[in-house]
Each structure stands twice: as C-alpha cells, then as structure tokens.
DNA sequence: AGCCACACTTAGCAGCTGATAA
DNA sequence: TTATCAGCTGCTAAGTGTGGCT
C-alpha cells in the first residue's frame, strides 16, 4: 500500500475538490474598545472628544506613528481623506489639517500597552495562550472529506490602514471592518452550517465543491476577493511539470525562437532562449491597472526604460542590463549576456519605445502550453530554481566535509537560487550588532582554544616526565577539550560566513515554493545529513510526500 | 481579442517564542 | 533565572493563470 498511489493528487473527477466540507466559519476580530477618558486627542492644541468611529481610525494612525509609512505624503493624504469620511459633521468641519492633529497621548497609550504585554506575568501569559488556543481549537480546523484539516487563515482580517508596498497609490486608505453580512460561506449542503455571530447573518451560504475556499469577502481597497483557505500544500505535479521541461529545453523551446519572432514579442525569445539556469528567472509580468497599484513589472510588462542593451560589456558581447521594480517593489538589477548568438538580431527591437512590442502573458502562456502540456511562464522559475539547486549542491558539497560545512554548502546552493529568483529582504535591524556579538564569541573561543592547547602541551610534558597512568588520562582529557574547542570554533566561523552572505537574501521563499524537495531529501540521504537540519517541523509536514518517497539516487 | 471575475500561489515583514548564553 | 536573539509563524499584499463573456 506504500505504492505509487499514496501521494496521488486530484482525487476526484473534473474540477471537484471535495465531497464533504464542514467548518465553523471564520473568526471575527474583537469589537473596538473606546479609549479611556484620560487618553485624549487634540486638534490645534485643543482637546477634542472624537466619535467612536473617528476615534477608532485615529487609533489606527496613532499606532503607526513610529512607522515610516506615516511620514509619506501619499499615506498621510489617503489616511486623512478616509478618516474624514468616518467623522461626524462637526468633526469634519473642525478637523481640516492633519498637521494640526496631536495623537501623542493615543500613541503613548499604545506603546504602554505593548510594553505591558511584554511585561505580563507568567500566569497572564499562560492564560492568554490558553485563550488563543481555544480560538484555534474552535475555528482553526475543518473536516475535509474524512480528514480533520488545519485552516491556513481562519481569522477575518482586522480593520486598519492599508499597507501597500513600494510607492502604492492607495497606501494609508482605511481598510474597513468586515461584518458577517459581507462574508460568503462555502461548505457541504449536508454539513453543520456555521453559525454567524449573534444578531448577524451571512451574506450567502453556498455549496460549491469545485473550489477550495471555506469563506470569502470582498475587500474595500482594491475590490479584490479575500479567502479563508487551507494551507497550500506543495504539489508533486508542479515539480514534475518543471522537471519535464528539462528534456524539452533544447529540442522544443529553443527551436521555437523563429516562431516566437513571428507572433510574440521578440523579447520572450530572448529571455526564454537564453535561459541558461545561471541567468534569468523573471516573473511573467501580467498587466496591471494604472493608478491602482505600485508600478512594478515582469517579463511581459517590461518597458524600454527598464532595459539597456550593451553590445560589449565586462568582456561579453551583447549584454542586456535589467533595472526595474518587480513584485513587492523589490528592485531587480542584473546584467545578462546572451548565450545564443541567433538572438543578437532581436535586440534592436528592445529600443523601440512602443509597448506593443511586449506581448501579454496570456499570449505567452497559450504558446508555451502548446509546446508542452502544463507549461506556463512561471514553470521556468521552478525549473531554473530546482536545476540550479541540484547543480550547486553537486558542485559545492564534499562527502568528507563535516555536517556544519555541508550545511553551509546547502545554504550556499539555496542562496544561489534565491539570488536567481531575486528573493531579497531588508537587512535585519539587529544585523550589525549580532555580527559583532558573534565575532566577539569567536575571539573568546580562539583564546580558549590556545589556552586549551597550551594546557595539552603541559599535560603531555608532565605525562612524559612522570609516566604514570593518571597524567595520561589527563592528556586524553586535554586532547578532547582541544578538539571540542576546535569544532565549536569552526561551527561559529561557518555560521558567521553564512550569516554575512545571507544579509540581504531570503532563503525561505525559494525553499518553500520553488525547490523540488526531492532534490534536498536525496542530498540529505547521500550526505548523511539528517533531514531535520534543513527542514523544520512545518516544512517536514509540507514535504512529507518527498521525504517519504525519495531515494538517494533521485535526479531532477 | 480584450475584458474581467475569480481562484489559487508566491512574497516580505512584524511580532512572537523558545533555545541559548550569561 | 533572566536577557537576548534567531528562527518561525501568522498575516496579508501582490503576484499568476483560467475561463467565461462580449
């Protein structure tokens, strides 16, 4: 029964995702608690008692006062506009200038609350934890077919100020409180229908087993739909599609260049032909509505100003320099030499200012899926990421290394992928300090080591002169101490290297979403590294299928 | 072909927590 | 026992891709 069917997906016929679904509905955040009387708001120096609705929104802003957002003009303007909508007539005619608003006391109260929470007694913390656990127990699980499953996000998003990333035109707008009347419930007809909070009703209860969500509502900033869903589980199928691409790369995709030139923008040809894994892993780049989101682009939406063509750069011929903001407004900067000379002729097109040269992802995907079933633009990222990990692991790890060194190599391979996929992070606020701390520890350990060494020498000397069995034992002990010290020192030095190299790189995203876990599991088996060293508990759960099925000889 | 609605995946960050060192 | 900090989890924004409609 451990055979091939065990990790099968798509249990049901066309599009049916479940046969039975039962849950308790989403959890709603607590109602707003009015400010105590001693916490006041001032306008133009004078105390103003705000209405409940206006006060709540004022608190949202006051809570963010330490954040960069509140210094940004767009944020402030959007906030102020939406805040005024929540005010009463009188408030609105009085409060006309955000700069004259004094949120000082509200801000101070908020900070005191955070502080108090931090300083809670053990008992209080435990009580809070238990209360939270009760909520999880009641709302955090559902019955999906015959299994009890953990729900990924069972809480309705609380109201607040919209925190769009980058230069988001809607940052600071009021994200409204969601009521049960806004929420659609999805579950089995024959299940216990979730009960709405007292005095409320659901917007709708439906029974659609072709979708996986349990509840949904429409959010007021972009008008998009938000869902309550299970945690996405990684799919074997997705990696198999990417893996198939490996054999397709030469005989299918690259041969299509000529055809691509015909009816798709030339730039795809360039990108998808020059896809030596060490090169590009751009996102597809769907069109976006202008003014609704931050101006970010991907492969298909790149504009002329994002690309510079160099006929000669850093010793390579025909190099494309990319500089643009991608998803989450993360900057992508890269200089990529073209590997297929046939593409050179395509470059002049990049200088054409017309957007029409840049085809759409739907066109691209249509073409790609005709080349290979299941092939879409994002499969290239999965393929590139996984093949790069495999190559890097092969290149970097030695069987004779110790575990710490092997793990450094693994992280370096993972890092190569993260760089390829442009997974960046802001350097942690405490980064410099923690590096200094680690360095200090290393120095201390070094001293300890030299001390241990001289003690060993001394012990040896004494053992020689006395020759008794007792000092010999001492020599062994000292030897062990030196060895232990050396190991710890090495471990710390490796850790320092790893951390320094990882300053601005986020490994988690590629690990979770792009790297075929079978590559990592096979590597662990080959290198005799316990799988817990590279996957934590939740990652092991997510990749249980790979851990279970993968042999040491797996090749992506 | 272009659009939009919808469903689902991928993403960085903030705050929490538990391991570790002092 | 307490302070610290790295790693983890939860959160929710921001992508991708499909399919139906005009």
PDB file of C-alpha atoms (C1' of nucleotides) in Angstrom, chain A residues 157 165 175 226 285-286 288 296 365 376 378 434 538, chain C residues 5-6 8-18:
ATOM      1  CA  UNK A 157      -8.580  40.460   8.636  1.00  0.00           C
ATOM      2  CA  UNK A 165       4.253  48.007  -0.659  1.00  0.00           C
ATOM      3  CA  UNK A 175      -9.315  49.061   5.357  1.00  0.00           C
ATOM      4  CA  UNK A 226     -10.152  37.502   0.142  1.00  0.00           C
ATOM      5  CA  UNK A 285       4.536  40.166 -15.696  1.00  0.00           C
ATOM      6  CA  UNK A 286       0.780  40.453 -16.094  1.00  0.00           C
ATOM      7  CA  UNK A 288      -1.909  45.911 -14.077  1.00  0.00           C
ATOM      8  CA  UNK A 296       6.025  47.100 -10.947  1.00  0.00           C
ATOM      9  CA  UNK A 365       1.158  31.095 -21.883  1.00  0.00           C
ATOM     10  CA  UNK A 376       3.325  28.352 -18.350  1.00  0.00           C
ATOM     11  CA  UNK A 378       6.142  30.545 -14.037  1.00  0.00           C
ATOM     12  CA  UNK A 434      24.612  40.379  16.028  1.00  0.00           C
ATOM     13  CA  UNK A 538       6.260  22.618   9.344  1.00  0.00           C
TER      14      UNK A 538
ATOM     15  C1'  DC C   5      18.193  36.991  19.533  1.00  0.00           C
ATOM     16  C1'  DA C   6      17.460  33.921  15.578  1.00  0.00           C
ATOM     17  C1'  DC C   8       9.363  30.546  12.968  1.00  0.00           C
ATOM     18  C1'  DT C   9       4.568  31.615  12.279  1.00  0.00           C
ATOM     19  C1'  DG C  10       0.958  34.362  11.030  1.00  0.00           C
ATOM     20  C1'  DC C  11      -0.514  37.888   8.288  1.00  0.00           C
ATOM     21  C1'  DT C  12      -1.941  39.817   4.189  1.00  0.00           C
ATOM     22  C1'  DA C  13      -0.261  42.025  -0.038  1.00  0.00           C
ATOM     23  C1'  DA C  14       0.886  41.069  -4.650  1.00  0.00           C
ATOM     24  C1'  DG C  15       1.527  38.181  -7.966  1.00  0.00           C
ATOM     25  C1'  DT C  16      -0.046  34.240 -11.822  1.00  0.00           C
ATOM     26  C1'  DG C  17      -3.275  31.912 -14.649  1.00  0.00           C
ATOM     27  C1'  DT C  18      -8.001  30.255 -16.160  1.00  0.00           C
TER      28       DT C  18
END
